[in-house]
Amino acid sequence: MAFKGKYLIIITIVSLMVGSVTAQSYNYANLLDSIKSIRQTTPSSVSSLNISIEKSFQATSLSTVFKEPFWINEEIFGTVVSSPTLTDLNNDGELEIIILTDNNLIYILDKSGNFLPDWGAPYAKSVPELTSKSSIAPCPIPIDITGDEDLEILCATYGGLVYCWFLDGGQVPGFPINLNGSITASPAVGDIDGDSQNEIVIGNWYGELFALEKNGSICPGFPFKTNNSENIMGAPAIGNLDSDIAEEIVFGAYDRNTYVLKGNGSLLPGWPQTANDNIKSSPALIDFDNDGTKEIMIGSWDKKLYLFNANGSQYNHWPWTSASSITNSPVISDINLDGYYDA
């Protein structure tokens, strides 16, 4: 997804689609002005793809979320600097779109490109230090943080603040929170302490991983610090790796390590595991072999895609070596329909 002029297009690649698509990036909004080729075809398993759109581009061979590309209201300014977030925010049965621009504005649009009423004045919410013009911005996260079954919007900023808003634009009590370090990765949400309430997990540029309660307070045992305070650029993943009632936190860092933490901030036995170079990728948690236990997949700048068991041991015949550094998150799907996941 990207802007060229004022066009917004969101494209979904159909599973097992025949053919290839010219693209710049699989996982992040493209900041370039035109489509540029890459030297490989799009994997048939890719479920979504971010591309930069020329005005003359026709998406006739693709499945689109919207029937037609639509013209964005001229009141939108700036370049989109994160992947869009699509969710039904107002319970009307239709998806809304949340986008961030490089002039520190957050917009919410309906499926026709109209601005959502009451969100911001006049059309967008201005947030100081929301983004950096040299960086991809964290994606906003829809979350029912108040427990009222209505979604709020959680967003971290390059300036180190974490905001949470009601749909009418009002601040959720306890927010914003200052984490004292630039944030370039999206937050993750999950129940890390087994209390049936979601916590917010987010890392910053100074190698600190925070876990926050829904009222904005920092959870006991956090922040956790990486070796030498090396930065955390990828979003964490949250999932149950040891079959207890609480979920674990998985993330990589520039110190070459992949970490797995319990909800009290302590390391799970067998972790961290160290790659040969730094890690920008976000991990994926998946039961790769259908044994009832999730494995951890993560890429590294050392050109390797790692697959770990929950105890920290490497999966048989892994890591897989790529022709270039791996900085994006892995895409996992059953490509050949044999009942097992492929990456």
CSV table of C-alpha atoms in Angstrom, one decimal:
chain,number,residue,atom,x,y,z
A,1,MET,CA,0.0,0.0,0.0
A,2,ALA,CA,1.3,3.4,-0.8
A,3,PHE,CA,0.5,6.8,-2.2
A,4,LYS,CA,1.2,8.1,-5.7
A,5,GLY,CA,-0.5,11.5,-6.0
A,6,LYS,CA,-3.5,10.9,-3.8
A,7,TYR,CA,-4.4,7.3,-4.7
A,8,LEU,CA,-4.7,4.7,-2.0
A,9,ILE,CA,-4.8,1.0,-3.1
A,10,ILE,CA,-4.8,-2.0,-0.9
A,11,ILE,CA,-4.1,-5.3,-2.7
A,12,THR,CA,-4.4,-8.9,-1.6
A,13,ILE,CA,-2.6,-11.6,-3.5
A,14,VAL,CA,-4.8,-14.7,-3.8
A,15,SER,CA,-3.3,-17.9,-2.4
A,16,LEU,CA,-1.7,-20.0,-5.1
A,17,MET,CA,-2.1,-17.2,-7.7
A,18,VAL,CA,-0.2,-18.0,-10.8
A,19,GLY,CA,2.2,-15.3,-12.0
A,20,SER,CA,4.3,-12.6,-10.4
A,21,VAL,CA,3.9,-9.0,-9.2
A,22,THR,CA,6.4,-6.2,-9.4
A,23,ALA,CA,7.0,-5.0,-5.9
A,24,GLN,CA,9.4,-3.2,-3.6
A,25,SER,CA,8.4,-4.7,-0.2
A,26,TYR,CA,6.4,-7.5,1.3
A,27,ASN,CA,5.8,-6.1,4.8
A,28,TYR,CA,6.1,-2.3,4.9
A,29,ALA,CA,4.6,0.7,3.1
A,30,ASN,CA,6.8,1.6,0.2
A,31,LEU,CA,8.3,5.1,0.5
A,32,LEU,CA,9.4,5.4,-3.1
A,33,ASP,CA,7.5,7.3,-5.8
A,34,SER,CA,7.1,4.5,-8.3
A,35,ILE,CA,7.1,0.7,-8.7
A,36,LYS,CA,10.5,-0.8,-8.8
A,37,SER,CA,11.3,-4.3,-9.8
A,38,ILE,CA,12.8,-7.0,-7.5
A,39,ARG,CA,14.6,-10.0,-8.9
A,40,GLN,CA,12.1,-12.6,-7.8
A,41,THR,CA,8.4,-13.4,-8.2
A,42,THR,CA,6.0,-13.0,-5.4
A,43,PRO,CA,5.6,-16.3,-3.5
A,44,SER,CA,2.1,-17.8,-4.0
A,45,SER,CA,1.6,-18.0,-0.3
A,46,VAL,CA,1.8,-14.2,0.3
A,47,SER,CA,-1.5,-13.0,1.7
A,48,SER,CA,-0.8,-9.3,1.5
A,49,LEU,CA,1.6,-7.1,-0.4
A,50,ASN,CA,2.6,-3.5,-0.1
A,51,ILE,CA,3.4,-1.8,-3.4
A,52,SER,CA,3.9,1.7,-4.7
A,53,ILE,CA,1.2,2.6,-7.2
A,54,GLU,CA,1.6,4.5,-10.5
A,55,LYS,CA,-1.5,6.5,-11.6
A,56,SER,CA,-1.7,4.4,-14.7
A,57,PHE,CA,-1.4,1.1,-12.9
A,58,GLN,CA,-4.3,-1.2,-13.4
A,59,ALA,CA,-4.8,-3.9,-10.7
A,60,THR,CA,-7.0,-6.0,-13.0
A,61,SER,CA,-5.2,-9.3,-12.3
A,62,LEU,CA,-5.3,-8.9,-8.5
A,63,SER,CA,-7.9,-9.4,-5.8
A,64,THR,CA,-8.5,-6.0,-4.2
A,65,VAL,CA,-10.1,-5.1,-0.9
A,66,PHE,CA,-11.9,-2.3,-2.7
A,67,LYS,CA,-13.7,-2.7,-6.0
A,68,GLU,CA,-12.0,0.3,-7.4
A,69,PRO,CA,-9.0,2.5,-6.3
A,70,PHE,CA,-10.4,5.6,-4.8
A,71,TRP,CA,-9.3,9.3,-4.7
A,72,ILE,CA,-8.2,10.4,-1.3
A,73,ASN,CA,-9.6,13.7,0.0
A,74,GLU,CA,-7.3,16.5,-0.7
A,75,GLU,CA,-7.1,17.4,3.0
A,76,ILE,CA,-4.7,14.4,3.5
A,77,PHE,CA,-1.1,15.6,3.4
A,78,GLY,CA,2.2,13.8,3.5
A,79,THR,CA,3.6,10.4,2.7
A,80,VAL,CA,2.3,7.2,4.3
A,81,VAL,CA,5.0,5.8,6.5
A,82,SER,CA,3.6,2.6,7.8
A,83,SER,CA,1.5,-0.3,6.6
A,84,PRO,CA,-2.3,0.5,7.0
A,85,THR,CA,-4.3,-1.0,9.8
A,86,LEU,CA,-7.7,-2.4,8.7
A,87,THR,CA,-10.3,-3.2,11.3
A,88,ASP,CA,-14.0,-2.6,12.1
A,89,LEU,CA,-13.6,0.2,14.6
A,90,ASN,CA,-17.2,1.3,15.0
A,91,ASN,CA,-19.0,-2.1,14.8
A,92,ASP,CA,-20.8,-1.3,11.6
A,93,GLY,CA,-19.7,-4.5,9.8
A,94,GLU,CA,-17.3,-2.6,7.5
A,95,LEU,CA,-13.5,-2.2,7.7
A,96,GLU,CA,-12.0,1.2,8.5
A,97,ILE,CA,-8.4,2.1,7.5
A,98,ILE,CA,-5.9,3.8,9.9
A,99,ILE,CA,-2.9,5.4,8.2
A,100,LEU,CA,0.1,7.5,9.4
A,101,THR,CA,1.8,10.2,7.5
A,102,ASP,CA,5.3,11.7,7.8
A,103,ASN,CA,3.9,15.1,9.0
A,104,ASN,CA,2.8,13.4,12.2
A,105,LEU,CA,-0.9,12.9,11.4
A,106,ILE,CA,-3.1,9.9,11.9
A,107,TYR,CA,-6.1,9.5,9.6
A,108,ILE,CA,-9.1,7.1,9.8
A,109,LEU,CA,-11.0,6.4,6.6
A,110,ASP,CA,-14.0,4.3,5.7
A,111,LYS,CA,-14.0,1.9,2.8
A,112,SER,CA,-15.0,4.8,0.4
A,113,GLY,CA,-12.1,7.0,1.5
A,114,ASN,CA,-14.3,9.3,3.7
A,115,PHE,CA,-12.9,10.6,7.0
A,116,LEU,CA,-14.4,9.0,10.1
A,117,PRO,CA,-16.4,11.6,12.0
A,118,ASP,CA,-15.2,13.0,15.3
A,119,TRP,CA,-11.7,11.4,15.2
A,120,GLY,CA,-9.6,14.5,14.6
A,121,ALA,CA,-9.8,18.2,13.9
A,122,PRO,CA,-10.7,18.7,11.1
A,123,TYR,CA,-9.8,15.3,9.7
A,124,ALA,CA,-6.8,13.9,11.4
A,125,LYS,CA,-5.1,13.7,14.8
A,126,SER,CA,-1.8,15.5,15.1
A,127,VAL,CA,0.7,13.8,17.3
A,128,PRO,CA,4.1,15.3,18.1
A,129,GLU,CA,7.1,13.2,17.0
A,130,LEU,CA,4.8,10.5,15.7
A,131,THR,CA,7.2,9.5,12.9
A,132,SER,CA,10.7,10.1,11.6
A,133,LYS,CA,11.1,11.1,8.0
A,134,SER,CA,14.0,8.6,7.7
A,135,SER,CA,12.1,5.7,9.3
A,136,ILE,CA,9.1,3.4,8.8
A,137,ALA,CA,6.6,4.2,11.6
A,138,PRO,CA,5.1,1.7,14.0
A,139,CYS,CA,1.6,0.5,12.9
A,140,PRO,CA,-1.3,1.5,15.1
A,141,ILE,CA,-3.0,-1.4,17.0
A,142,PRO,CA,-6.7,-1.7,17.6
A,143,ILE,CA,-7.3,-3.0,21.1
A,144,ASP,CA,-10.2,-3.2,23.6
A,145,ILE,CA,-8.1,-1.9,26.4
A,146,THR,CA,-11.0,-0.8,28.6
A,147,GLY,CA,-12.9,-4.1,28.5
A,148,ASP,CA,-16.1,-2.5,27.2
A,149,GLU,CA,-16.0,-4.5,23.9
A,150,ASP,CA,-15.3,-1.3,21.9
A,151,LEU,CA,-11.9,-0.9,20.2
A,152,GLU,CA,-9.5,1.8,21.1
A,153,ILE,CA,-6.5,2.8,19.0
A,154,LEU,CA,-3.0,2.2,20.5
A,155,CYS,CA,0.0,3.9,18.8
A,156,ALA,CA,3.7,4.3,19.6
A,157,THR,CA,5.8,7.2,18.4
A,158,TYR,CA,9.3,7.9,17.3
A,159,GLY,CA,9.5,10.4,20.2
A,160,GLY,CA,9.0,7.6,22.7
A,161,LEU,CA,5.4,8.2,23.7
A,162,VAL,CA,2.7,5.5,23.7
A,163,TYR,CA,-0.8,6.9,23.1
A,164,CYS,CA,-4.2,5.2,23.4
A,165,TRP,CA,-7.4,6.9,22.1
A,166,PHE,CA,-11.1,6.3,22.1
A,167,LEU,CA,-12.7,6.4,18.7
A,168,ASP,CA,-14.0,10.0,19.4
A,169,GLY,CA,-10.4,11.1,19.7
A,170,GLY,CA,-10.3,11.3,23.5
A,171,GLN,CA,-7.4,9.9,25.4
A,172,VAL,CA,-7.8,6.7,27.4
A,173,PRO,CA,-7.0,7.5,31.1
A,174,GLY,CA,-3.3,6.8,31.9
A,175,PHE,CA,-2.0,7.7,28.5
A,176,PRO,CA,0.2,8.9,26.9
A,177,ILE,CA,3.1,7.1,28.5
A,178,ASN,CA,6.7,8.3,28.0
A,179,LEU,CA,9.1,5.3,27.5
A,180,ASN,CA,12.1,7.6,27.1
A,181,GLY,CA,13.4,6.2,23.8
A,182,SER,CA,12.5,6.3,20.1
A,183,ILE,CA,10.1,3.6,19.1
A,184,THR,CA,10.3,2.2,15.6
A,185,ALA,CA,8.4,-1.1,16.0
A,186,SER,CA,4.7,-1.7,16.5
A,187,PRO,CA,3.4,-2.8,19.9
A,188,ALA,CA,2.1,-6.3,20.6
A,189,VAL,CA,-0.9,-7.2,22.8
A,190,GLY,CA,-1.4,-10.4,24.8
A,191,ASP,CA,-2.1,-11.9,28.3
A,192,ILE,CA,1.5,-12.3,29.6
A,193,ASP,CA,0.6,-12.8,33.2
A,194,GLY,CA,-2.5,-15.1,33.0
A,195,ASP,CA,-5.0,-12.6,34.5
A,196,SER,CA,-7.3,-12.8,31.4
A,197,GLN,CA,-6.4,-9.1,30.7
A,198,ASN,CA,-4.3,-8.1,27.7
A,199,GLU,CA,-1.0,-6.3,28.4
A,200,ILE,CA,0.9,-4.1,25.9
A,201,VAL,CA,4.5,-5.0,25.0
A,202,ILE,CA,6.8,-2.7,23.2
A,203,GLY,CA,10.5,-2.2,22.6
A,204,ASN,CA,12.5,1.0,22.1
A,205,TRP,CA,15.7,2.2,20.5
A,206,TYR,CA,17.7,1.9,23.7
A,207,GLY,CA,17.2,-1.9,24.1
A,208,GLU,CA,14.4,-1.7,26.6
A,209,LEU,CA,11.3,-3.9,26.4
A,210,PHE,CA,8.3,-2.6,28.3
A,211,ALA,CA,5.2,-4.4,29.4
A,212,LEU,CA,2.3,-2.1,30.3
A,213,GLU,CA,-1.0,-2.7,32.0
A,214,LYS,CA,-4.2,-1.3,30.5
A,215,ASN,CA,-4.0,1.7,32.8
A,216,GLY,CA,-0.6,2.6,31.4
A,217,SER,CA,1.4,1.4,34.5
A,218,ILE,CA,4.6,-0.7,33.9
A,219,CYS,CA,4.3,-4.4,34.8
A,220,PRO,CA,6.5,-5.8,37.5
A,221,GLY,CA,9.8,-7.1,36.2
A,222,PHE,CA,10.0,-4.6,33.3
A,223,PRO,CA,11.6,-3.0,31.4
A,224,PHE,CA,13.9,-5.8,30.3
A,225,LYS,CA,17.2,-4.6,28.8
A,226,THR,CA,19.1,-6.3,25.9
A,227,ASN,CA,22.8,-6.9,26.0
A,228,ASN,CA,24.7,-3.5,25.7
A,229,SER,CA,21.3,-1.8,25.4
A,230,GLU,CA,21.2,-2.7,21.7
A,231,ASN,CA,18.0,-1.4,20.0
A,232,ILE,CA,14.8,-3.4,19.3
A,233,MET,CA,13.6,-2.6,15.8
A,234,GLY,CA,11.2,-5.5,15.2
A,235,ALA,CA,7.7,-5.9,16.8
A,236,PRO,CA,7.6,-8.6,19.5
A,237,ALA,CA,5.4,-11.6,19.2
A,238,ILE,CA,3.3,-13.0,22.0
A,239,GLY,CA,2.1,-16.6,22.3
A,240,ASN,CA,2.0,-19.6,24.7
A,241,LEU,CA,5.2,-21.6,24.4
A,242,ASP,CA,5.2,-23.7,27.6
A,243,SER,CA,1.5,-24.7,28.0
A,244,ASP,CA,0.8,-22.7,31.1
A,245,ILE,CA,-2.0,-20.1,31.4
A,246,ALA,CA,0.2,-17.1,30.5
A,247,GLU,CA,1.7,-16.2,27.2
A,248,GLU,CA,5.4,-15.6,26.5
A,249,ILE,CA,7.1,-12.6,24.7
A,250,VAL,CA,9.5,-13.2,21.8
A,251,PHE,CA,11.6,-10.6,20.2
A,252,GLY,CA,14.9,-10.0,18.4
A,253,ALA,CA,17.5,-7.2,18.9
A,254,TYR,CA,20.5,-5.6,17.4
A,255,ASP,CA,22.7,-7.5,19.9
A,256,ARG,CA,22.1,-10.6,17.6
A,257,ASN,CA,20.0,-12.3,20.2
A,258,THR,CA,16.5,-13.7,20.1
A,259,TYR,CA,14.9,-13.5,23.6
A,260,VAL,CA,11.9,-15.3,25.1
A,261,LEU,CA,10.5,-13.8,28.3
A,262,LYS,CA,8.0,-14.8,30.9
A,263,GLY,CA,5.3,-12.3,32.0
A,264,ASN,CA,7.5,-11.4,35.0
A,265,GLY,CA,10.4,-10.3,32.8
A,266,SER,CA,12.5,-13.3,33.4
A,267,LEU,CA,14.1,-15.4,30.6
A,268,LEU,CA,12.5,-18.7,29.6
A,269,PRO,CA,15.1,-21.5,30.0
A,270,GLY,CA,17.2,-22.0,26.9
A,271,TRP,CA,17.2,-18.3,25.9
A,272,PRO,CA,18.5,-16.1,24.5
A,273,GLN,CA,19.8,-17.6,21.3
A,274,THR,CA,22.5,-15.8,19.3
A,275,ALA,CA,22.7,-15.3,15.5
A,276,ASN,CA,25.8,-14.3,13.6
A,277,ASP,CA,24.5,-10.7,13.0
A,278,ASN,CA,21.9,-8.3,14.2
A,279,ILE,CA,18.2,-8.9,14.1
A,280,LYS,CA,15.6,-6.4,12.7
A,281,SER,CA,13.0,-9.0,11.8
A,282,SER,CA,9.9,-9.6,13.9
A,283,PRO,CA,9.4,-13.3,14.9
A,284,ALA,CA,6.6,-15.5,13.8
A,285,LEU,CA,5.2,-18.1,16.2
A,286,ILE,CA,3.7,-21.2,14.6
A,287,ASP,CA,3.2,-24.9,15.2
A,288,PHE,CA,5.4,-25.7,12.3
A,289,ASP,CA,5.3,-29.5,12.6
A,290,ASN,CA,1.7,-29.9,14.1
A,291,ASP,CA,3.0,-31.4,17.4
A,292,GLY,CA,0.9,-29.1,19.5
A,293,THR,CA,3.8,-26.8,20.5
A,294,LYS,CA,4.7,-23.5,18.8
A,295,GLU,CA,8.1,-23.0,17.2
A,296,ILE,CA,9.8,-19.6,16.7
A,297,MET,CA,10.9,-18.4,13.2
A,298,ILE,CA,13.0,-15.2,12.8
A,299,GLY,CA,15.4,-13.8,10.3
A,300,SER,CA,18.8,-12.1,10.7
A,301,TRP,CA,21.1,-9.8,8.9
A,302,ASP,CA,23.4,-12.8,8.6
A,303,LYS,CA,21.2,-14.1,5.7
A,304,LYS,CA,19.8,-16.9,7.8
A,305,LEU,CA,16.2,-17.7,8.6
A,306,TYR,CA,16.2,-19.5,12.0
A,307,LEU,CA,13.6,-21.9,13.4
A,308,PHE,CA,13.8,-22.7,17.1
A,309,ASN,CA,12.0,-25.0,19.4
A,310,ALA,CA,10.4,-23.5,22.5
A,311,ASN,CA,13.3,-24.7,24.6
A,312,GLY,CA,15.8,-22.8,22.4
A,313,SER,CA,17.2,-25.7,20.4
A,314,GLN,CA,17.4,-25.3,16.7
A,315,TYR,CA,14.9,-27.2,14.6
A,316,ASN,CA,16.4,-30.0,12.5
A,317,HIS,CA,17.9,-28.9,9.1
A,318,TRP,CA,17.7,-25.2,10.1
A,319,PRO,CA,18.7,-22.4,9.7
A,320,TRP,CA,17.9,-21.8,6.0
A,321,THR,CA,20.3,-19.5,4.2
A,322,SER,CA,19.1,-16.7,1.9
A,323,ALA,CA,21.0,-14.8,-0.8
A,324,SER,CA,20.6,-11.6,1.1
A,325,SER,CA,20.0,-10.3,4.6
A,326,ILE,CA,16.6,-11.0,6.1
A,327,THR,CA,15.1,-7.9,7.8
A,328,ASN,CA,11.3,-8.5,7.3
A,329,SER,CA,9.1,-10.9,9.1
A,330,PRO,CA,8.6,-14.4,7.6
A,331,VAL,CA,5.3,-15.3,5.9
A,332,ILE,CA,4.1,-18.7,6.8
A,333,SER,CA,1.4,-20.7,4.9
A,334,ASP,CA,0.6,-24.2,3.7
A,335,ILE,CA,1.7,-23.6,0.2
A,336,ASN,CA,1.4,-27.2,-1.2
A,337,LEU,CA,-1.7,-28.0,0.8
A,338,ASP,CA,-0.1,-31.0,2.5
A,339,GLY,CA,-1.3,-30.1,6.0
A,340,TYR,CA,2.1,-28.6,7.0
A,341,TYR,CA,3.3,-25.0,7.1
A,342,ASP,CA,5.9,-23.7,4.6
A,343,ALA,CA,7.9,-20.5,5.0
